[in-house]
Each structure stands twice: as structure tokens, then as C-alpha cells.
């Protein structure tokens, strides 16, 4: 247990760090990782980084905010924050989420029911700074003092006073990146307060009004995507070349000739992958090609800007960037005149384009959007894809991507498929809409600066490691190869990192991949042995 009592007011009191992270405080992992040696040491932040950047929250850095040079610079930044705070609560400046934000701002019973639902709070050994309501309460008090009632003694007495200074602002910015936006806490709140939404809005204020956002999501994320076509940095020529190589490889491997169609006007489906798949897990887009080829689907990819990359990082930190990318996706589909867009295995791309984009896409940009989970379910159960489940005779468990499952309700299609094709399938507990985030949600999977990857693997990802070990606890013998199915590119990246961090492949033969790989592995039309049993 963390010994020091930390109050809401402490956020504004300058100190080297608001809270200390110690490995011995973290929640123990289940066997066989229940010994201290099983968890690597939590790397302390380097002295140079500590001097250069704001790191006074928990000695971890997600944002690399340069320290202001003097008091005047601090005051200017605080004034910018205050002006952004006031704008956030006007309907002209927050046409997306003002109403639910107000509901979550006005009421909180301080019952702490939400605390027990948060995997980060639990993993940290119940560190008060990571309580879902901690950052919300800081923000709520600032809102009440500076936006709603303009202060007053009664207000201060009732709600507690927080000084709005640079320490508060800098810590709040970092604290907005100690939450996966999984909204498991919102699911349990008896009065419907959404701490995940509040965190999102804090991130938005920092990005839109102060230009503070993780460089992985902004400069090398959405900005790059809008400039060259993909946040991976691939322009359309490179993407096409890569897909050509993938087609060759997958054709040789499966015996099915795949030739990815590009810019085919009038196709039934525009398939949009997370372009990270093309780079890091090429057999995932390859497997989609095999399935669509065997099933005789009319489909295409698009070479327009963002048309071949479903990533939309704006959904996690910036409404304007989100809207720019969402419009590009819809325009690519409109130009080709496809009947619908199908989102590949990427949870946040699903939520961005099918749910949140409803606020942006109107008229002829409002093209039907469908989850690949639903498309694949239809292809398998309509008999267009023939499978032999005995080819998948190994333990399989399923990770539920938060965006897909809790936040969109796509729970059963992937399960119906897996129950049908994997005879040794077992659920994680809990699962479905009560799942736990992989710990890479809201952009963390691609954030590894300073010692943030230790934070991500030891804290936000800890619950997922526990769930994976528990799901396979009767099969831990390393001679038994085990498969974590994660139908989301970001979750897959995080699960890959967790497996590597805790040595789960080398020691216990636990590996991971997407859903389409598992499907192709048991398709009777293809050569056997599609899944690569190695760490990749
Ligand atoms: S949204 Fe998820 S990670 Fe964030 S506070 Fe709530 S439960 Fe924790
Ligand atoms: S957000 Fe909801 S569950 Fe959490 S402390 Fe407030 S009222 Fe209780």
C-alpha cells in the first residue's frame, strides 16, 4: 500500500513528485510471475529528463512538456489553460461533448465505487493519484471556481480550494495520460459520471488550446497521416508496394492467389486497415485478402490520403484532428462509390469512424460503416468460408478491445466465430463488456518515451497479464503453445510488448495474433500451418 495520504489539494503544492512509484507497492501478479524477479525493475527517470521536462506527478513522463524558463512563462501558460478551460464549456467551442461533460462535471457523490473498477488504480496498489475520480475532482474544482460560479467563499468551503498554478496545470496534463480512456469506471458509477470522458476533455483542452499532446499521437500521428496518407509514414506508393509483397507472400503460403484491388470504383466494400498492420503484422491484411478471395467478395483498398489507414488518433486527444481524418476516410469511400466501409482489426478506428464520426459526417459523406467482426461472421456462417476446427487444436483466449466491445457493443460476432473454429477456447475473466483494457488504450501502445514503457507494462498492462495467465493456468507447460487472439492493432501491439516484457513466449509459449489469422489457419481451402509460432 502507498503510505502517504495524498489529497486533492496536494496537486497544486510544488514538490519533486506528487507520488512515488515503488514496485513493491504494485499488486502481485499470479503464478508463475508471483516472484519479485519476474517483474523487471521500474527504470527511474533520468536526471537530465527530470531537469528538462515536467515530471513532478509520478516521476514518469508521457508528454515531455518543457519546463518554463521563468515565472512569467509559467503565468502565460496558466492563463492559456484558464482561457481554454472557459472555452471548453461553451457550445460554440465544444459542439461534440459539452452536454455529457456538463453532466459529469456537476455531480459526483465521492462514493469511490469507480475506483475498484480501474485496472490502473488496482495495479498501482491503490495509489490515490490514480483513482478515476482524482483527476476529475481536480478538474471539477477548477471548473466550479473559474467557470461556473467564479469562486466565492462558500464554494471554496464546500468544494475545497485548489490553487490554479503551473504545478497544477503541468501535473493535470500528465495525469490525463495515466488513464486508458477505457471507461470501465463510467460503467460502474451509480449516477453515470464518466471519468473517461472528463480525461478526454482535459486532453482536448491541452491539445487544442495549448498545443500540448504526445508527439506519437500528434506530430508523428495525425499530422503525418494528413500530410503523407498514413501515420506510419507510408505514402500511397509505399503502401501499394508493401501490399504487393504481402500478396506474394500470402499467396505462396496459402496456395490462394491474392491480388489486392486498389481504387476499384463501385466495389461493395472499401476495406480500411490500421496501416500499422501492413508494417508490423503483414499476415493480417494478407489473411483478409485470402478470406475475401475465397468468399468472392467485391472489395477494394483506397490510395487516397488516409484512405488506406483507418487510424484516427484524434479520437483520443483532439476533436479538430479527429474530424479532419474522419472526413478523409468518408471522402475516399465517396469517391469510389462503394456500398460500405469495412473497418479491419482496429478498435479505435471502429469507434472513431462508426460512432464518433456520426457527429461529423452528414449528407453523402454518411456512408454505411461496418465492423470486420460482422463481415467475417457473415462470411463464415453463410458457408462461403469452410473451416476445419481441428487445425486450431491449441488453447485460445480472446482479448476484448474496449473500443469494440464496451464502447460499441460488438461482443458476440467474434465470439461466435472463435467458438466455431477454436475447440480449446476459454474466456478471460471478466470478459465482454466487463473486460479490462490491455493497458495500451488511448494511444499508450505506441508511447514509449523516457520510462513510460515501464509504466505501461507494469501498471496499465498489469491486469491484462494477470488475465492471460489465469486464462491459461491449467496449460502453462511450455510444450503447449497458447494463443491470445486480439482483434485490434493497438491492443496487439500492447500484448506483444507485455509478452516480451514478462518473457511469456520464451518461458511459457504464449503468443498472440489477430482473428483473421486464426480463421485462415483452419480454412480447408488453404495449405495448413498459417499461424507462425514465433515471437513477432
Ligand atoms: S477510463 Fe479506465 S483507465 Fe481511465 S480511470 Fe476509468 S477505469 Fe481507469
Ligand atoms: S464518479 Fe461516480 S462512482 Fe466515482 S466517486 Fe463519483 S459518484 Fe462515485
Short mmCIF file of N, CA and C and ligand atoms in Angstrom, two decimals, residues 114-122 130-136 175-176 178-188 194-197 199 203 402 406 436-437 441-442 444 455 460, ligand 1:
data_model
loop_
_atom_site.label_atom_id
_atom_site.label_comp_id
_atom_site.label_asym_id
_atom_site.label_seq_id
_atom_site.Cartn_x
_atom_site.Cartn_y
_atom_site.Cartn_z
N UNK A 114 -16.21 3.79 -8.42
CA UNK A 114 -15.45 3.68 -9.67
C UNK A 114 -14.00 3.24 -9.44
N UNK A 115 -13.47 3.50 -8.25
CA UNK A 115 -12.05 3.18 -8.02
C UNK A 115 -11.77 1.70 -8.25
N UNK A 116 -12.65 0.85 -7.71
CA UNK A 116 -12.40 -0.59 -7.80
C UNK A 116 -12.52 -1.14 -9.21
N UNK A 117 -13.09 -0.36 -10.11
CA UNK A 117 -13.23 -0.85 -11.48
C UNK A 117 -12.01 -0.51 -12.33
N UNK A 118 -11.10 0.32 -11.81
CA UNK A 118 -9.99 0.80 -12.64
C UNK A 118 -8.77 -0.08 -12.46
N UNK A 119 -8.33 -0.65 -13.59
CA UNK A 119 -7.19 -1.57 -13.54
C UNK A 119 -5.89 -0.86 -13.16
N UNK A 120 -5.80 0.44 -13.48
CA UNK A 120 -4.56 1.16 -13.18
C UNK A 120 -4.47 1.43 -11.68
N UNK A 121 -5.58 1.86 -11.12
CA UNK A 121 -5.63 2.10 -9.66
C UNK A 121 -5.33 0.79 -8.92
N UNK A 122 -5.97 -0.28 -9.35
CA UNK A 122 -5.76 -1.58 -8.70
C UNK A 122 -4.30 -2.02 -8.82
N UNK A 130 -4.09 7.74 -8.80
CA UNK A 130 -4.66 7.03 -9.96
C UNK A 130 -6.14 6.67 -9.78
N UNK A 131 -6.75 7.14 -8.72
CA UNK A 131 -8.20 6.93 -8.61
C UNK A 131 -8.88 7.63 -9.78
N UNK A 132 -9.87 6.98 -10.44
CA UNK A 132 -10.53 7.64 -11.57
C UNK A 132 -11.06 9.02 -11.20
N UNK A 133 -11.54 9.17 -9.95
CA UNK A 133 -12.16 10.44 -9.58
C UNK A 133 -11.14 11.48 -9.15
N UNK A 134 -9.87 11.11 -8.99
CA UNK A 134 -8.90 12.11 -8.52
C UNK A 134 -8.73 13.23 -9.54
N UNK A 135 -8.38 12.83 -10.79
CA UNK A 135 -8.17 13.90 -11.80
C UNK A 135 -9.48 14.62 -12.10
N UNK A 136 -10.59 13.88 -12.07
CA UNK A 136 -11.88 14.51 -12.34
C UNK A 136 -12.21 15.55 -11.29
N UNK A 175 -1.40 13.78 -15.85
CA UNK A 175 -2.40 12.87 -15.26
C UNK A 175 -3.46 12.45 -16.28
N UNK A 176 -3.68 13.30 -17.27
CA UNK A 176 -4.64 12.93 -18.33
C UNK A 176 -4.08 11.79 -19.17
N UNK A 178 -2.51 9.14 -17.71
CA UNK A 178 -2.38 7.98 -16.83
C UNK A 178 -3.73 7.25 -16.80
N UNK A 179 -4.49 7.36 -17.87
CA UNK A 179 -5.82 6.77 -17.97
C UNK A 179 -5.95 6.23 -19.39
N UNK A 180 -6.47 5.01 -19.52
CA UNK A 180 -6.61 4.40 -20.85
C UNK A 180 -7.89 4.81 -21.58
N UNK A 181 -8.69 5.68 -21.00
CA UNK A 181 -9.99 6.05 -21.58
C UNK A 181 -10.86 4.82 -21.85
N UNK A 182 -10.70 3.80 -21.02
CA UNK A 182 -11.44 2.54 -21.27
C UNK A 182 -12.89 2.67 -20.81
N UNK A 183 -13.17 3.60 -19.93
CA UNK A 183 -14.50 3.92 -19.42
C UNK A 183 -15.14 2.76 -18.65
N UNK A 184 -14.30 1.93 -18.08
CA UNK A 184 -14.83 0.89 -17.20
C UNK A 184 -15.39 1.54 -15.94
N UNK A 185 -14.77 2.66 -15.54
CA UNK A 185 -15.25 3.37 -14.35
C UNK A 185 -16.64 3.96 -14.60
N UNK A 186 -16.85 4.45 -15.82
CA UNK A 186 -18.15 5.06 -16.14
C UNK A 186 -19.27 4.01 -16.06
N UNK A 187 -18.90 2.77 -16.43
CA UNK A 187 -19.86 1.67 -16.42
C UNK A 187 -20.36 1.37 -15.00
N UNK A 188 -19.52 1.64 -14.00
CA UNK A 188 -19.91 1.26 -12.64
C UNK A 188 -20.45 2.43 -11.82
N UNK A 194 -18.85 10.10 -16.01
CA UNK A 194 -17.93 9.46 -16.95
C UNK A 194 -16.53 10.06 -16.79
N UNK A 195 -15.74 9.41 -15.94
CA UNK A 195 -14.38 9.92 -15.70
C UNK A 195 -13.50 9.79 -16.94
N UNK A 196 -13.79 8.80 -17.78
CA UNK A 196 -13.04 8.66 -19.04
C UNK A 196 -13.28 9.86 -19.94
N UNK A 197 -14.55 10.29 -20.01
CA UNK A 197 -14.87 11.45 -20.84
C UNK A 197 -14.18 12.71 -20.29
N UNK A 199 -11.41 12.86 -18.70
CA UNK A 199 -9.99 12.77 -19.07
C UNK A 199 -9.80 13.16 -20.53
N UNK A 203 -7.51 16.26 -22.05
CA UNK A 203 -6.53 16.10 -23.13
C UNK A 203 -6.81 17.08 -24.27
N UNK A 402 -11.48 -2.54 -25.80
CA UNK A 402 -12.51 -1.70 -25.15
C UNK A 402 -13.38 -0.97 -26.17
N UNK A 406 -16.86 -2.80 -25.01
CA UNK A 406 -17.63 -1.98 -24.05
C UNK A 406 -18.20 -0.73 -24.71
N UNK A 436 -11.22 -5.93 -19.27
CA UNK A 436 -10.21 -4.94 -18.87
C UNK A 436 -9.42 -4.53 -20.11
N UNK A 437 -9.04 -3.27 -20.12
CA UNK A 437 -8.19 -2.74 -21.18
C UNK A 437 -6.86 -3.50 -21.19
N UNK A 441 -4.48 1.18 -24.33
CA UNK A 441 -5.56 2.00 -24.87
C UNK A 441 -5.29 3.49 -24.78
N UNK A 442 -5.93 4.23 -25.66
CA UNK A 442 -5.88 5.69 -25.75
C UNK A 442 -4.55 6.21 -26.23
N UNK A 444 -1.49 4.67 -25.62
CA UNK A 444 -0.33 4.23 -24.85
C UNK A 444 0.49 3.16 -25.60
N UNK A 455 6.05 2.09 -17.13
CA UNK A 455 4.76 2.42 -16.51
C UNK A 455 3.63 1.63 -17.20
N UNK A 460 -0.46 -0.03 -16.34
CA UNK A 460 -1.70 -0.11 -17.13
C UNK A 460 -1.88 -1.51 -17.75
S1 LIG B 1 -11.35 5.26 -18.03
FE1 LIG B 1 -10.40 3.27 -17.49
S2 LIG B 1 -8.26 3.76 -17.09
FE2 LIG B 1 -9.40 5.70 -17.05
S3 LIG B 1 -9.89 6.00 -14.91
FE3 LIG B 1 -11.64 4.97 -15.84
S4 LIG B 1 -11.27 2.76 -15.48
FE4 LIG B 1 -9.31 3.85 -15.12
#
